[in-house]
Amino acid sequence: VVIPGAKKIRRFAIMSTELSVAHYNDYCRLYQRCKVMTGDTSLPVTNISLGDAKRYARWLSQMSGFTYRLPNVKEWQHAVGANQTQQLNDHNCLLTQGTKVIRGNNVRSINKGTANIWGVKNGLGNVQEWTLSRGKALAVGGSAVTPLASCNIYDKTGSSDDQTLTGLRLIREL
């Protein structure tokens, strides 16, 4: 989806959903440098290292002739926040009532959920996503196990933290 520019942010395109296991498996079969993942291929790819995410972006750029890359934090926040009109009611963050889980706790298909006004789905929760900021890698947006109170566009964890529920969403430069 195309995201309009804003102050100090140029217009760009971003994947409407997280990268799926199905698409990552296609890459693994063609590139033959990663292991094909098993299970539900409609889920977002998880447990992906920063190096693997960057390699996927380089490969996609070479195959398509367009420039794909990880977003910087400001770009990601702008796209998911939809110019500060993000839908807080559609997330896959952990929401509990007592001991009962109401939402979250399990990753959902990339196609589930409602897109924000710009067409971005599952920006909050589900899987945290790789971004870059001043040369540092950060995972943003929280995951299905991030408590709702902490699950927002400003939630960031460092690159050395657990990558179990870390995936990616790429930008295509326009």
Short mmCIF file of C-alpha atoms in Angstrom, two decimals:
data_model
loop_
_atom_site.label_atom_id
_atom_site.label_comp_id
_atom_site.label_asym_id
_atom_site.label_seq_id
_atom_site.Cartn_x
_atom_site.Cartn_y
_atom_site.Cartn_z
CA VAL A 1 0.00 0.00 0.00
CA VAL A 2 1.20 3.54 -0.67
CA ILE A 3 1.69 5.69 2.39
CA PRO A 4 1.50 9.47 1.94
CA GLY A 5 4.46 11.53 3.03
CA ALA A 6 4.55 13.69 6.12
CA LYS A 7 6.98 16.04 7.80
CA LYS A 8 10.49 14.60 7.16
CA ILE A 9 8.99 11.39 5.71
CA ARG A 10 8.87 10.79 1.97
CA ARG A 11 6.01 8.89 0.37
CA PHE A 12 6.64 5.11 0.27
CA ALA A 13 4.93 1.78 -0.23
CA ILE A 14 4.78 -0.79 2.56
CA MET A 15 3.53 -4.37 2.67
CA SER A 16 -0.09 -4.33 3.79
CA THR A 17 0.54 -7.42 5.96
CA GLU A 18 3.48 -9.02 7.66
CA LEU A 19 5.54 -11.36 5.47
CA SER A 20 3.81 -14.74 5.48
CA VAL A 21 5.37 -18.14 6.03
CA ALA A 22 4.18 -19.05 2.50
CA HIS A 23 6.12 -16.19 0.87
CA TYR A 24 9.19 -16.80 3.00
CA ASN A 25 9.08 -20.50 2.08
CA ASP A 26 8.99 -19.55 -1.63
CA TYR A 27 12.15 -17.52 -1.04
CA CYS A 28 13.80 -20.40 0.86
CA ARG A 29 13.05 -22.84 -1.98
CA LEU A 30 14.40 -20.47 -4.64
CA TYR A 31 17.37 -19.05 -2.74
CA GLN A 32 18.25 -22.33 -0.99
CA ARG A 33 19.92 -20.60 1.95
CA CYS A 34 17.23 -20.97 4.57
CA LYS A 35 15.06 -23.73 5.90
CA VAL A 36 11.46 -24.07 4.73
CA MET A 37 9.11 -23.55 7.68
CA THR A 38 6.35 -26.01 8.50
CA GLY A 39 2.87 -25.40 9.82
CA ASP A 40 0.20 -22.90 8.83
CA THR A 41 1.61 -20.92 5.90
CA SER A 42 -0.96 -18.12 6.32
CA LEU A 43 0.75 -17.05 9.56
CA PRO A 44 3.41 -14.36 9.61
CA VAL A 45 6.97 -15.60 9.47
CA THR A 46 8.49 -15.49 12.98
CA ASN A 47 11.77 -16.20 14.69
CA ILE A 48 13.57 -14.44 11.87
CA SER A 49 16.90 -12.81 12.57
CA LEU A 50 17.77 -9.30 11.46
CA GLY A 51 20.33 -10.76 9.05
CA ASP A 52 17.72 -13.04 7.47
CA ALA A 53 15.28 -10.12 7.17
CA LYS A 54 17.91 -8.00 5.40
CA ARG A 55 18.87 -10.89 3.10
CA TYR A 56 15.23 -11.36 2.14
CA ALA A 57 14.92 -7.63 1.32
CA ARG A 58 18.10 -7.74 -0.83
CA TRP A 59 16.91 -10.86 -2.65
CA LEU A 60 13.47 -9.36 -3.33
CA SER A 61 15.12 -6.18 -4.63
CA GLN A 62 17.34 -8.18 -6.99
CA MET A 63 14.45 -10.33 -8.22
CA SER A 64 12.01 -7.46 -8.76
CA GLY A 65 14.25 -4.59 -9.85
CA PHE A 66 12.72 -2.37 -7.14
CA THR A 67 14.37 -1.32 -3.89
CA TYR A 68 12.96 -3.10 -0.84
CA ARG A 69 14.24 -2.54 2.68
CA LEU A 70 13.28 -2.62 6.31
CA PRO A 71 11.48 0.54 7.41
CA ASN A 72 13.02 2.97 9.82
CA VAL A 73 11.07 3.46 13.04
CA LYS A 74 9.49 6.77 11.96
CA GLU A 75 8.28 5.28 8.66
CA TRP A 76 6.83 2.24 10.42
CA GLN A 77 5.08 4.39 13.06
CA HIS A 78 3.68 6.66 10.34
CA ALA A 79 2.33 3.72 8.29
CA VAL A 80 0.85 1.78 11.21
CA GLY A 81 -0.35 4.88 13.07
CA ALA A 82 -2.03 6.16 9.87
CA ASN A 83 -1.27 9.78 10.68
CA GLN A 84 -2.36 9.16 14.28
CA THR A 85 -5.71 7.60 13.37
CA GLN A 86 -4.67 4.00 14.16
CA GLN A 87 -7.42 1.60 15.10
CA LEU A 88 -6.77 0.67 18.68
CA ASN A 89 -9.71 -1.75 18.69
CA ASP A 90 -8.15 -4.00 16.06
CA HIS A 91 -4.97 -5.50 17.40
CA ASN A 92 -3.68 -8.89 18.35
CA CYS A 93 -2.10 -7.88 21.64
CA LEU A 94 -2.69 -9.84 24.82
CA LEU A 95 -5.94 -8.84 26.47
CA THR A 96 -7.04 -10.73 29.55
CA GLN A 97 -9.80 -10.52 32.11
CA GLY A 98 -8.66 -12.27 35.25
CA THR A 99 -7.24 -15.56 33.99
CA LYS A 100 -9.32 -15.58 30.80
CA VAL A 101 -7.59 -14.63 27.54
CA ILE A 102 -9.90 -12.43 25.47
CA ARG A 103 -7.52 -11.64 22.61
CA GLY A 104 -3.92 -12.36 21.69
CA ASN A 105 -1.72 -15.08 23.14
CA ASN A 106 -1.63 -16.77 19.70
CA VAL A 107 -0.41 -15.40 16.39
CA ARG A 108 -3.17 -15.01 13.82
CA SER A 109 -3.19 -15.24 10.01
CA ILE A 110 -1.79 -12.22 8.18
CA ASN A 111 -5.20 -11.80 6.51
CA LYS A 112 -7.20 -11.54 9.74
CA GLY A 113 -8.03 -8.20 11.24
CA THR A 114 -9.12 -4.88 9.85
CA ALA A 115 -6.74 -2.62 7.96
CA ASN A 116 -6.13 0.96 9.08
CA ILE A 117 -7.26 3.80 6.80
CA TRP A 118 -4.16 3.32 4.61
CA GLY A 119 -4.55 -0.46 4.25
CA VAL A 120 -2.02 -1.71 6.84
CA LYS A 121 -3.19 -4.84 8.75
CA ASN A 122 -1.91 -6.26 12.03
CA GLY A 123 0.40 -3.37 12.78
CA LEU A 124 -0.07 -3.80 16.51
CA GLY A 125 0.42 -7.13 18.17
CA ASN A 126 0.53 -10.40 16.27
CA VAL A 127 4.31 -10.27 15.67
CA GLN A 128 6.73 -7.50 16.46
CA GLU A 129 8.47 -6.24 13.33
CA TRP A 130 12.06 -5.40 12.49
CA THR A 131 12.90 -1.73 11.93
CA LEU A 132 16.09 0.30 11.87
CA SER A 133 16.86 3.48 13.80
CA ARG A 134 20.16 5.35 13.59
CA GLY A 135 22.06 2.19 12.73
CA LYS A 136 20.37 0.13 15.44
CA ALA A 137 17.83 -2.62 14.91
CA LEU A 138 14.61 -2.48 16.87
CA ALA A 139 11.55 -4.72 16.97
CA VAL A 140 8.39 -2.61 17.15
CA GLY A 141 4.64 -2.92 17.62
CA GLY A 142 4.44 -5.65 20.21
CA SER A 143 3.31 -9.22 19.64
CA ALA A 144 0.45 -11.53 20.57
CA VAL A 145 1.99 -11.93 24.04
CA THR A 146 2.55 -8.21 24.66
CA PRO A 147 0.03 -6.92 27.22
CA LEU A 148 -2.40 -4.43 25.70
CA ALA A 149 -1.16 -1.61 27.95
CA SER A 150 2.31 -1.88 26.34
CA CYS A 151 1.18 -2.68 22.81
CA ASN A 152 1.37 0.52 20.78
CA ILE A 153 3.25 2.13 17.90
CA TYR A 154 5.91 3.36 20.33
CA ASP A 155 6.67 -0.09 21.82
CA LYS A 156 10.27 -1.03 20.94
CA THR A 157 12.67 -3.78 21.95
CA GLY A 158 16.35 -4.05 21.16
CA SER A 159 17.77 -6.43 18.59
CA SER A 160 19.34 -8.68 21.23
CA ASP A 161 15.96 -9.48 22.77
CA ASP A 162 14.00 -12.67 22.10
CA GLN A 163 13.16 -13.03 18.39
CA THR A 164 10.57 -15.78 18.83
CA LEU A 165 7.67 -13.55 17.76
CA THR A 166 9.64 -11.22 15.47
CA GLY A 167 8.73 -10.91 11.81
CA LEU A 168 8.94 -8.25 9.15
CA ARG A 169 7.12 -5.93 6.81
CA LEU A 170 9.15 -4.31 4.02
CA ILE A 171 9.09 -0.91 2.41
CA ARG A 172 9.38 -0.45 -1.34
CA GLU A 173 10.96 2.87 -2.20
CA LEU A 174 8.97 4.96 -4.66
#
